[in-house]
Short mmCIF file of C-alpha atoms in Angstrom, two decimals:
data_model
loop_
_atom_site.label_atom_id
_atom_site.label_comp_id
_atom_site.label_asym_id
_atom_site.label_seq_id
_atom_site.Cartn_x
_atom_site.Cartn_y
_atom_site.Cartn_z
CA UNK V 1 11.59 -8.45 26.71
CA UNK V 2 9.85 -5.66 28.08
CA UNK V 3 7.48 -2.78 26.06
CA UNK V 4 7.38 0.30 28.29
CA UNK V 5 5.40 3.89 28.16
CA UNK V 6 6.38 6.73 29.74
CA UNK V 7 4.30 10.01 30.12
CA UNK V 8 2.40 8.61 26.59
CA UNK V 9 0.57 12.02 25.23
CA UNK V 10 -1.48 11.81 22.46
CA UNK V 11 -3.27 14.30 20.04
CA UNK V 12 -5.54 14.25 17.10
CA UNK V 13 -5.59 17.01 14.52
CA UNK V 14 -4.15 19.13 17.16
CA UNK V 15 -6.08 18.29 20.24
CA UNK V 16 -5.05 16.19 23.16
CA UNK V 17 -6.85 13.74 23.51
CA UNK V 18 -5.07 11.81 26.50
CA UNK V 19 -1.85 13.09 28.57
CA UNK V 20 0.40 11.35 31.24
CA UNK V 21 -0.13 7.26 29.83
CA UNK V 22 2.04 4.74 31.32
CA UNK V 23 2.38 1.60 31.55
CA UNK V 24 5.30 -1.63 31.28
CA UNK V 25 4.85 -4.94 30.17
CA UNK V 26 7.16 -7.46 30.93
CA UNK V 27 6.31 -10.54 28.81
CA UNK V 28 3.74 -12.77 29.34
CA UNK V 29 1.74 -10.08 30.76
CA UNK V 30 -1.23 -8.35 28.68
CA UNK V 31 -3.07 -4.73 29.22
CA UNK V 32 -6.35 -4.36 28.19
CA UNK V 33 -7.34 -0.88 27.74
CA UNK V 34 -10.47 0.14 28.45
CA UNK V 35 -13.03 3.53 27.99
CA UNK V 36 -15.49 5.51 26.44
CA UNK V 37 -15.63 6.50 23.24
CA UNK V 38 -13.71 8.77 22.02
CA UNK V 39 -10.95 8.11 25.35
CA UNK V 40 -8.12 7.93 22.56
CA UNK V 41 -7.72 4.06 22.76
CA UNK V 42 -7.13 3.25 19.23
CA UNK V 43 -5.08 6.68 19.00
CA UNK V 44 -3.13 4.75 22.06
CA UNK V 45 -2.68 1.98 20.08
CA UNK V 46 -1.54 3.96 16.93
CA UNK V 47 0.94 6.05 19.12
CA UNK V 48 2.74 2.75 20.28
CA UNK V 49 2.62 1.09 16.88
CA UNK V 50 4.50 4.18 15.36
CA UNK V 51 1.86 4.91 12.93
CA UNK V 52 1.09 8.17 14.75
CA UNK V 53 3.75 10.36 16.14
CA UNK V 54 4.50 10.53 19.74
CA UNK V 55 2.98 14.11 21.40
CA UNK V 56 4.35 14.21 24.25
CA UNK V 57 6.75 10.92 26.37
CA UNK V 58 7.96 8.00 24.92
CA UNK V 59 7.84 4.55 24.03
CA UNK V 60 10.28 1.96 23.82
CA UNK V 61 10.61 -1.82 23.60
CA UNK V 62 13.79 -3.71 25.02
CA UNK V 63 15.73 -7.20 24.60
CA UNK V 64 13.63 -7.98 21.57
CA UNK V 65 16.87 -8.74 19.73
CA UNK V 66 18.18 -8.30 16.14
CA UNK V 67 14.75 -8.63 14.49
CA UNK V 68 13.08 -6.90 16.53
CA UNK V 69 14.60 -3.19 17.98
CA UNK V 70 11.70 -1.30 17.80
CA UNK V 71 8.22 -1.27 18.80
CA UNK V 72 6.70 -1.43 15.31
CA UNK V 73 9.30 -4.33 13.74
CA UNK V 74 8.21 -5.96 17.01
CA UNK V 75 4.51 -5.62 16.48
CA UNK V 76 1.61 -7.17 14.76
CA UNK V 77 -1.44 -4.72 14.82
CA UNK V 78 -4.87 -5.04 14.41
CA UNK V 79 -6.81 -2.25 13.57
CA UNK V 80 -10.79 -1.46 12.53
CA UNK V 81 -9.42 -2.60 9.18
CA UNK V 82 -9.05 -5.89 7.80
CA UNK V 83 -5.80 -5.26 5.76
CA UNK V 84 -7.53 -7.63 3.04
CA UNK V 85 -7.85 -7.14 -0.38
CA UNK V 86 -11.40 -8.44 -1.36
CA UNK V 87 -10.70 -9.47 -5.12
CA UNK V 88 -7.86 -12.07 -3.45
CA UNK V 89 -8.86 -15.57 -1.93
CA UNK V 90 -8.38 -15.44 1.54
CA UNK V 91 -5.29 -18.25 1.21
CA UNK V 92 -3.45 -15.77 -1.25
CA UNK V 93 -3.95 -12.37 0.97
CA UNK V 94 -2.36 -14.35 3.94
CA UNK V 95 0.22 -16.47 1.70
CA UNK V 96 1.06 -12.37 0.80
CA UNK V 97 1.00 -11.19 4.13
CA UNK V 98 3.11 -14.23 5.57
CA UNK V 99 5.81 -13.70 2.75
CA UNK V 100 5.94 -10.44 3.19
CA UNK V 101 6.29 -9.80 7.03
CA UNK V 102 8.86 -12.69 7.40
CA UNK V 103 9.48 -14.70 10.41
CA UNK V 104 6.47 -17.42 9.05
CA UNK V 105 5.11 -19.45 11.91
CA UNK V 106 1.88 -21.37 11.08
CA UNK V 107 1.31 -21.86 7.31
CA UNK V 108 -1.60 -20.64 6.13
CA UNK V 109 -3.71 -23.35 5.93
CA UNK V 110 -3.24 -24.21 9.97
CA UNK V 111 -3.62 -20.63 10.61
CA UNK V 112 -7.09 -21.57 8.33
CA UNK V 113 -7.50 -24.15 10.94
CA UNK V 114 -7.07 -22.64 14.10
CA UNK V 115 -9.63 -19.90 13.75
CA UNK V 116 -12.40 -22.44 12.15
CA UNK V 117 -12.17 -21.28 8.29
CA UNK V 118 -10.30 -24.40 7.18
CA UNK V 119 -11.62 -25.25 3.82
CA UNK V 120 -12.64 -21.81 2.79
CA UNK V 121 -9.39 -20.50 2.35
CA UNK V 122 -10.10 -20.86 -1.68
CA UNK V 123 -13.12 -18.22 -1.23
CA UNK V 124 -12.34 -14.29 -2.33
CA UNK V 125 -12.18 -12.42 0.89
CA UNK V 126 -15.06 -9.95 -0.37
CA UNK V 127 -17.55 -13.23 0.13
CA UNK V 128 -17.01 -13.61 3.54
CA UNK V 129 -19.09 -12.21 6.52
CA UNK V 130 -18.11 -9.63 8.75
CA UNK V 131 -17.18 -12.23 11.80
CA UNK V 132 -15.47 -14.75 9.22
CA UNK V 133 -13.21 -11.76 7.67
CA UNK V 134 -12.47 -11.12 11.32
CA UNK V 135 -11.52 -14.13 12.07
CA UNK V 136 -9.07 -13.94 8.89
CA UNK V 137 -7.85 -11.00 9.79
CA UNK V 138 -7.07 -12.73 13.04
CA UNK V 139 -5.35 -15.59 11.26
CA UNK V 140 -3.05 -13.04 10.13
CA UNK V 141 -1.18 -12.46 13.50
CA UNK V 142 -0.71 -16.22 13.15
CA UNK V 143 0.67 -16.66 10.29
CA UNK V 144 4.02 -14.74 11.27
CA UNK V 145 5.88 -14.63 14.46
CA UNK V 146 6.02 -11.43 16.41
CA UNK V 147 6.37 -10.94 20.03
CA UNK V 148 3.82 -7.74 20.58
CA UNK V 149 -0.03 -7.98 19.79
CA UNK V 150 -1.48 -4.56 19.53
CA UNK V 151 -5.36 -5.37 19.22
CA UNK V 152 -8.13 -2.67 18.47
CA UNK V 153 -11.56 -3.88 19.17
CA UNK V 154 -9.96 -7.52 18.43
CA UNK V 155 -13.56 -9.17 18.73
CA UNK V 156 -15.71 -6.87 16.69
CA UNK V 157 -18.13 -8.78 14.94
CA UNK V 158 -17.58 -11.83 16.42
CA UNK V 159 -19.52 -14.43 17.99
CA UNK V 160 -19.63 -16.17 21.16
CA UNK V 161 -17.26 -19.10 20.55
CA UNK V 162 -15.25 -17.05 17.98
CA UNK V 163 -14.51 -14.62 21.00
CA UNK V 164 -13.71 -17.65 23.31
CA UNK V 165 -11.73 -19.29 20.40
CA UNK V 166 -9.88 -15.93 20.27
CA UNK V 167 -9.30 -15.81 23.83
CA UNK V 168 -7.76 -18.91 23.54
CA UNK V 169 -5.16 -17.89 21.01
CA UNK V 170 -4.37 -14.90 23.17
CA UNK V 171 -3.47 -16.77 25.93
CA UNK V 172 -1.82 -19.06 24.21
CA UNK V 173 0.28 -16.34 23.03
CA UNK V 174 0.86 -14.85 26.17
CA UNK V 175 2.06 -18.52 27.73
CA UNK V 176 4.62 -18.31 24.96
CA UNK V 177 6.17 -15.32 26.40
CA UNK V 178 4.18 -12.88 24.20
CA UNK V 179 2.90 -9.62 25.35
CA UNK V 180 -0.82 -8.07 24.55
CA UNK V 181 -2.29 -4.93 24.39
CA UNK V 182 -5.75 -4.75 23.16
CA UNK V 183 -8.44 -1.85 23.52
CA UNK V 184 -11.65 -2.82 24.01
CA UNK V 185 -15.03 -2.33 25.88
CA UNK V 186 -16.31 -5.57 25.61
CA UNK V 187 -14.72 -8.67 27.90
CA UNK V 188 -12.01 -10.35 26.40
CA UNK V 189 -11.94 -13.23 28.83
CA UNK V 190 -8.40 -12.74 30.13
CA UNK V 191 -7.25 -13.34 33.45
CA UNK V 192 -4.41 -11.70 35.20
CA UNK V 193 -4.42 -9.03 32.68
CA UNK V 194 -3.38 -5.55 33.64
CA UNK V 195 -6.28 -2.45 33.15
CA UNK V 196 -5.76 0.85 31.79
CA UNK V 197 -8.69 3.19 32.30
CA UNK V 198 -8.76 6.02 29.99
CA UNK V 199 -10.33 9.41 30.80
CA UNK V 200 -13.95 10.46 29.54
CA UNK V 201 -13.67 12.22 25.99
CA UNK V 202 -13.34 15.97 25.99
CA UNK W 1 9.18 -7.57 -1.71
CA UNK W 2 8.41 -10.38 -4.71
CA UNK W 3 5.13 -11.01 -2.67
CA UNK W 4 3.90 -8.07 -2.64
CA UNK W 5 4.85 -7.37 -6.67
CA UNK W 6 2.87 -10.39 -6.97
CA UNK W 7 -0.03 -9.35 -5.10
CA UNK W 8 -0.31 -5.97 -6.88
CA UNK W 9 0.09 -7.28 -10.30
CA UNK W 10 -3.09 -9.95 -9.57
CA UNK W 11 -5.01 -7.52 -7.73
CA UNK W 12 -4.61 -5.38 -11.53
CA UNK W 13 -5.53 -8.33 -13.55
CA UNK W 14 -8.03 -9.32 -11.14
CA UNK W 15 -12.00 -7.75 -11.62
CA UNK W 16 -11.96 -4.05 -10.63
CA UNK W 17 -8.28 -3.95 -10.80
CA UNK W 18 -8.68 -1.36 -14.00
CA UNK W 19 -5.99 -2.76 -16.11
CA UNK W 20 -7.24 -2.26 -18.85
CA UNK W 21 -8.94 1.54 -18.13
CA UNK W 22 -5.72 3.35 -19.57
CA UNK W 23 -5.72 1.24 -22.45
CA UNK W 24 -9.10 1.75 -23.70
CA UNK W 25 -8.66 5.91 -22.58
CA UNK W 26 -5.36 5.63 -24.62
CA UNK W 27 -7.26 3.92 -27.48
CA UNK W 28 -10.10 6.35 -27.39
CA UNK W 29 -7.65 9.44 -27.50
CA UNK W 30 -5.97 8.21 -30.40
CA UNK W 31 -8.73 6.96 -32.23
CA UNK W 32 -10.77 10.53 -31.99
CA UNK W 33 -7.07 12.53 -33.56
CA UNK W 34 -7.76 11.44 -36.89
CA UNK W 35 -11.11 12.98 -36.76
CA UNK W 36 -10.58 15.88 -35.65
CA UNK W 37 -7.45 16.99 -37.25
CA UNK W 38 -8.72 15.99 -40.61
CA UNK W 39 -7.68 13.47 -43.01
CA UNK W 40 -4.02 15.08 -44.14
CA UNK W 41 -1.52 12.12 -43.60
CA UNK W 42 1.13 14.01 -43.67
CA UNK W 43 0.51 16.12 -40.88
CA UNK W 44 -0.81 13.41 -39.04
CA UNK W 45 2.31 11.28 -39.28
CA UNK W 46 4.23 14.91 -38.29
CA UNK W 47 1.81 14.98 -35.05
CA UNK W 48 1.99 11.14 -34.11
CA UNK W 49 4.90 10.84 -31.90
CA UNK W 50 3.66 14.08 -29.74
CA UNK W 51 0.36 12.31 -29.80
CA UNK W 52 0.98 9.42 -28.79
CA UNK W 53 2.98 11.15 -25.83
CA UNK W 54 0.63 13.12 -24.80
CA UNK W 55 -2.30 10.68 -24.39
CA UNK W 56 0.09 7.94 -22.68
CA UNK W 57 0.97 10.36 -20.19
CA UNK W 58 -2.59 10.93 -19.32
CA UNK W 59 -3.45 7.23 -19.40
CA UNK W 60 -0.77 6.84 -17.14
CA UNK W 61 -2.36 9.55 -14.66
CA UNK W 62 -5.68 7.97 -14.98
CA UNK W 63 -5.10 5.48 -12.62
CA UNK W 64 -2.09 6.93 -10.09
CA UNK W 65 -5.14 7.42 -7.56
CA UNK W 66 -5.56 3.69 -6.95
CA UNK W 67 -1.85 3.28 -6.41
CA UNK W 68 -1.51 3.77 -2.59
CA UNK W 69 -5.19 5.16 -1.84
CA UNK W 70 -6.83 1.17 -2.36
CA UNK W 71 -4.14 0.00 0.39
CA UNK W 72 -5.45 2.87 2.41
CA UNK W 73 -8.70 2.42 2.30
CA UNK W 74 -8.83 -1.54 3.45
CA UNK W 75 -5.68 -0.93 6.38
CA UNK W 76 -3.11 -2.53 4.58
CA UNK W 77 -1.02 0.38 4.22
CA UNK W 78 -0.88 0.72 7.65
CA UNK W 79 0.94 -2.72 7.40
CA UNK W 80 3.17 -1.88 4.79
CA UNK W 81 4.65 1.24 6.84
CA UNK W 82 4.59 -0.61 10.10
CA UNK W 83 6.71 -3.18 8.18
CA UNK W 84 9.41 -0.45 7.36
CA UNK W 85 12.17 -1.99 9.44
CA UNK W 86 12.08 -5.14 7.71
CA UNK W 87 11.23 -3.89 4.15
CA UNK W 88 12.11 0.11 3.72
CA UNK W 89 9.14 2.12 2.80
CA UNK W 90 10.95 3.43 0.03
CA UNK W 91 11.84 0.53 -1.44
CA UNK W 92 7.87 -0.70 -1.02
CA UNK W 93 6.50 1.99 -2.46
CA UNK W 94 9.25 1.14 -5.51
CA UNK W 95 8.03 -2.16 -5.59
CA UNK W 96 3.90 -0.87 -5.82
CA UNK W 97 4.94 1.58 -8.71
CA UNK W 98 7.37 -1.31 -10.59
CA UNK W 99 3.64 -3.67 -10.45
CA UNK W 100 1.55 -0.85 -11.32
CA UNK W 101 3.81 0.53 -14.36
CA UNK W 102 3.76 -3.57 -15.34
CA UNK W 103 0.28 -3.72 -14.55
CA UNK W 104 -1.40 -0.64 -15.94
CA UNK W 105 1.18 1.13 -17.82
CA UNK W 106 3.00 -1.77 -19.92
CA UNK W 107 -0.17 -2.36 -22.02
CA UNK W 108 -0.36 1.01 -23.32
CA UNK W 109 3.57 0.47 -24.46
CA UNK W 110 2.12 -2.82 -26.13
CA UNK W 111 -0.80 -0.98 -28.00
CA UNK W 112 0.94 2.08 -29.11
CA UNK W 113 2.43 0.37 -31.84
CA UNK W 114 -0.98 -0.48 -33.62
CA UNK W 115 -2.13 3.05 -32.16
CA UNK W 116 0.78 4.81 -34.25
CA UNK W 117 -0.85 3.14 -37.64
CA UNK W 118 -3.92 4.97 -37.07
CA UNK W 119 -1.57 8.31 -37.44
CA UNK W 120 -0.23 7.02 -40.64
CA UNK W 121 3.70 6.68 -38.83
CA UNK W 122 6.16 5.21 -40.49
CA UNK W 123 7.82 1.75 -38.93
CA UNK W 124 10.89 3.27 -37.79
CA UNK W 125 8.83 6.48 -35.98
CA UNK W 126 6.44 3.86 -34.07
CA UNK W 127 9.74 1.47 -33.30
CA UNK W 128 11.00 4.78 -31.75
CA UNK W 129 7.72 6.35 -30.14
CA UNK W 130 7.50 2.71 -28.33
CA UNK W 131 10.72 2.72 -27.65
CA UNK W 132 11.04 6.00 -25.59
CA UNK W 133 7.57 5.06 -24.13
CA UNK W 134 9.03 1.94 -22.81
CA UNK W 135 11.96 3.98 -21.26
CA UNK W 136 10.00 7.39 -19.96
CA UNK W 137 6.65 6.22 -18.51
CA UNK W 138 8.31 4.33 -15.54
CA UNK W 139 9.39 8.28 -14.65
CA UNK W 140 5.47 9.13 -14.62
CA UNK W 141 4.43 6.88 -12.39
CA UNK W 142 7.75 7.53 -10.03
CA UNK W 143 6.64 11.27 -10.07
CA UNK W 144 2.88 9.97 -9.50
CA UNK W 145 3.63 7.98 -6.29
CA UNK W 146 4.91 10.68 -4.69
CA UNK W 147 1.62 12.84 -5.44
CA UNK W 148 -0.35 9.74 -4.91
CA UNK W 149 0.92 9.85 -1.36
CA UNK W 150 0.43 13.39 -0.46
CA UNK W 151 -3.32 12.94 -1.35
CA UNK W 152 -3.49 9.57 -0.06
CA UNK W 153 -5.61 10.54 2.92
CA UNK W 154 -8.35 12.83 0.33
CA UNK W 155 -11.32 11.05 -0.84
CA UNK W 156 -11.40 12.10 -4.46
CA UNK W 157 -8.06 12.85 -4.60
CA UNK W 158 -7.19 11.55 -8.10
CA UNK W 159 -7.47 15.01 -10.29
CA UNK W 160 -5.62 16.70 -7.34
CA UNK W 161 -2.92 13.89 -8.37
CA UNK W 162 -2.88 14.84 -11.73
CA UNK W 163 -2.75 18.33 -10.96
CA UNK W 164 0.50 18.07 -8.98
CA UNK W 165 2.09 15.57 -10.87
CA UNK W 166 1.74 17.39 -14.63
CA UNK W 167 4.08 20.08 -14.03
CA UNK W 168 6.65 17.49 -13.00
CA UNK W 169 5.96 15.37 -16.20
CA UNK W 170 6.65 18.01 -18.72
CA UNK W 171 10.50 17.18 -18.42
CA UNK W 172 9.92 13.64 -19.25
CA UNK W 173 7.43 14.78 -22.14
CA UNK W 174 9.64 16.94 -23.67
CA UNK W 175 12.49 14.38 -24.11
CA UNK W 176 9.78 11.48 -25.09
CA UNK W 177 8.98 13.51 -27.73
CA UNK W 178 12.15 15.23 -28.96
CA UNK W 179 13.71 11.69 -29.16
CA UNK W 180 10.49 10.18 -30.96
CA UNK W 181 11.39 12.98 -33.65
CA UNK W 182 14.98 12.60 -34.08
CA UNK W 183 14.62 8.82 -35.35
CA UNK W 184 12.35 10.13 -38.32
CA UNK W 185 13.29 14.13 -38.69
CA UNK W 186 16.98 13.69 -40.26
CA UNK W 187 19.07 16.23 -38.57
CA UNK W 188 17.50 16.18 -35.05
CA UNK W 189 19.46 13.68 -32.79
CA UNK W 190 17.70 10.81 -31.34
CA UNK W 191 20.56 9.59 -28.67
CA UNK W 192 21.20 12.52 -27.09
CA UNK W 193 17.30 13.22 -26.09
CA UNK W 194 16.97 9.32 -25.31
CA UNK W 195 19.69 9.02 -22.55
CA UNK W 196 18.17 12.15 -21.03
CA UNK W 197 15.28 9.95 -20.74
CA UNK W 198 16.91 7.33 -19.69
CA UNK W 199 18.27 9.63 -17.19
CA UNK W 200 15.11 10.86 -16.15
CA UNK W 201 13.71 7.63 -15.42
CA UNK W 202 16.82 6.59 -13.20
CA UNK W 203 16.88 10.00 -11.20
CA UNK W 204 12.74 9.78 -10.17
CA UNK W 205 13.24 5.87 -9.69
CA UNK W 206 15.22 7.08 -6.50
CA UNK W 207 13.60 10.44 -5.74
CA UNK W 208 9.70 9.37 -6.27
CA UNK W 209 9.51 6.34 -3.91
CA UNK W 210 11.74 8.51 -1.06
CA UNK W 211 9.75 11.45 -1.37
CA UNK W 212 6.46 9.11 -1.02
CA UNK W 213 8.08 7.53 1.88
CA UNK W 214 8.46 10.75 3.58
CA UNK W 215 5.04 11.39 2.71
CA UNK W 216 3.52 8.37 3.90
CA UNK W 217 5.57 8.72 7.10
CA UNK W 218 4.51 11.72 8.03
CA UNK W 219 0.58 11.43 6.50
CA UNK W 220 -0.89 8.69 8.85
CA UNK W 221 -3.65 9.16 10.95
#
């Protein structure tokens, strides 16, 4: 299992914003991609998640198998943006989200568990706080299998032992043979992960 | 894909789903008529059918804005398309319209019945307005996903919606109506009209949710 860049180029309404990325992850390994604002990390992200086209290279994920041929039916992401509805309870926006991406792993309530909102799973997602909808949010890549992690600003919002918590799970994932790719400028609090350095903005 | 019919239909039942926003537009339309056309029965049971038409098809544009721009707006469409190996896009954004015509659309079928006895209709003209309402709305809102998802990424996109879509209604208008007529008006046929409908509906239940996928594809940023 291996997710590989080559000569990654990305643009944004017609501007490059970053030229000439590469980088291969075999798995267990994670890249943590760091920069100013305004580098083009979260475009970075996009690019290899297939929600933006590619400018300029390529990207390409091998021996995932049947389910998994292609970097975005490979992926979970985890962008600026919840992907919650607020009227739901938080159980029923991740029961949703664990039907309807497939391959279930935990079941929602563990998933509850393991990020410290167990018993508030009843609550509508709109009365959480910004670090518990986070942490939701985060829930999410638990609640179905996939072998990529492609993490914007994963720890936005969070606090101290949410952040360590979170580490946790990300090595966790990566000592199941996971890969991760998160952008970030704060410390994620993982060791042996590859760096990417991305230019100053233009 | 039952999850997420599931999840749309709630999220429309739910507070500030707007469920019930056509209904009480639809209701308000047909209520003012009466008043303004005048008391003549006759010509107000003449009128019904095209009536009732016309202010279910803009009920039914109301709320086309909310049908892909709400899963914009809080990242889960970003989900939805990155999903698109495992669940086609096309057949997602077929799913969202089916729970939004059950959710927002259905009721207005429901209500035009009692809507078509304020315009003095006779039982076999509202059996046959509801009727070809219940078969040609589905076709709006497969029109209206499509527009929905070229203004998906504008922030008050929803009268550009309507403006793109209308044109593309008229078809399914026309037909509503003509069949709507040819129950009550004797020598005006009813079937013929009706299958075109029926047609209608089948031919945008395919080309709507691909063109949206395309769209959606080709619209994220």
């Amino acid at each position: 299992m291996r997710l590989i860049a080559e000569n990654l180029g990305g643009e944004r309404g017609g501007e490059t914003v970053f030229s000439n990325i590469g980088f291969a992850l075999d798995k267990g390994e994670a890249l943590v991609v760091t920069g100013p604002n305004g580098a083009g990390k979260s475009t970075l992200l996009r690019i290899v998640a297939g929600l933006l086209p590619v400018a300029e290279g390529k990207v390409r994920f091998e021996g995932g198998g049947e389910a998994s041929r292609t970097v975005a039916s490979a992926s979970h992401y985890l962008g600026h943006l919840n992907a919650m509805k607020t009227a739901l309870s938080v159980e029923e926006n991740l029961g949703f989200w664990r039907a309807f991406q497939g391959e279930p792993a935990l079941s929602v309530e563990e998933a509850l568990e393991t990020v410290a909102l167990g018993g508030l799973g009843h609550l509508p997602f709109g009365y959480l706080s910004t670090g518990q909808r986070r942490r939701a949010s985060i829930a999410k890549l638990l609640v179905s299998r996939r072998p990529v992690w492609l993490l914007d600003e994963p720890t936005a919002g969070l606090d101290k032992a949410s952040e360590e918590r979170f580490a946790g799970l990300m090595r966790g994932h990566l000592d199941d043979g996971g890969i991760v790719v998160a952008a970030t400028h704060l410390p994620l609090g993982l060791e042996g992960a590859k760096e990417l350095q991305m230019g100053v903005g233009h | 894909m039952w999850s997420l019919f599931l999840r749309d239909i709630r999220l429309s039942i739910r507070a500030g789903g707007g469920a019930l926003i056509g209904v009480i537009f639809f209701l308000a339309v047909i209520v003012t008529i009466p008043f303004g056309v005048g008391p003549d029965l006759n010509l107000l049971a003449r009128i019904g059918p095209a009536i009732l038409w016309v202010a279910a098809l803009l009920a039914c544009l109301l709320g086309l804005d909310r049908l892909l721009q709400a899963d914009r707006e809080d990242g889960s469409l970003d989900l939805l398309v990155l999903n698109g190996d495992r669940h086609m896009l096309a057949l997602t954004v077929l799913t969202k319209c089916l729970a939004h015509w059950t959710g927002s659309v259905l009721p207005l079928v429901v209500a035009a019945p009692l809507l078509g006895l304020f315009m003095n209709m006779q039982p076999l003209g509202i059996g046959a307005t509801t009727l070809t309402l219940l078969v040609g709305t589905p076709a709006i809102t497969f029109i209206g996903a499509a527009g929905a998802a070229v203004a998906v990424a504008l922030p008050r996109g929803g009268l550009l919606i309507s403006v793109l879509v209308l044109p593309l209604t008229i078809p399914v208008l026309i037909f509503g109506v003509s069949a709507s007529y040819g129950a009550v008006a004797d020598p005006a046929p009813f079937l013929q009209p009706f299958l075109i409908l029926a047609a209608l509906t089948l031919f945008l239940a395919v080309l709507g949710p691909l063109a949206a996928a395309l769209a959606l594809r080709h619209g994220t940023d």
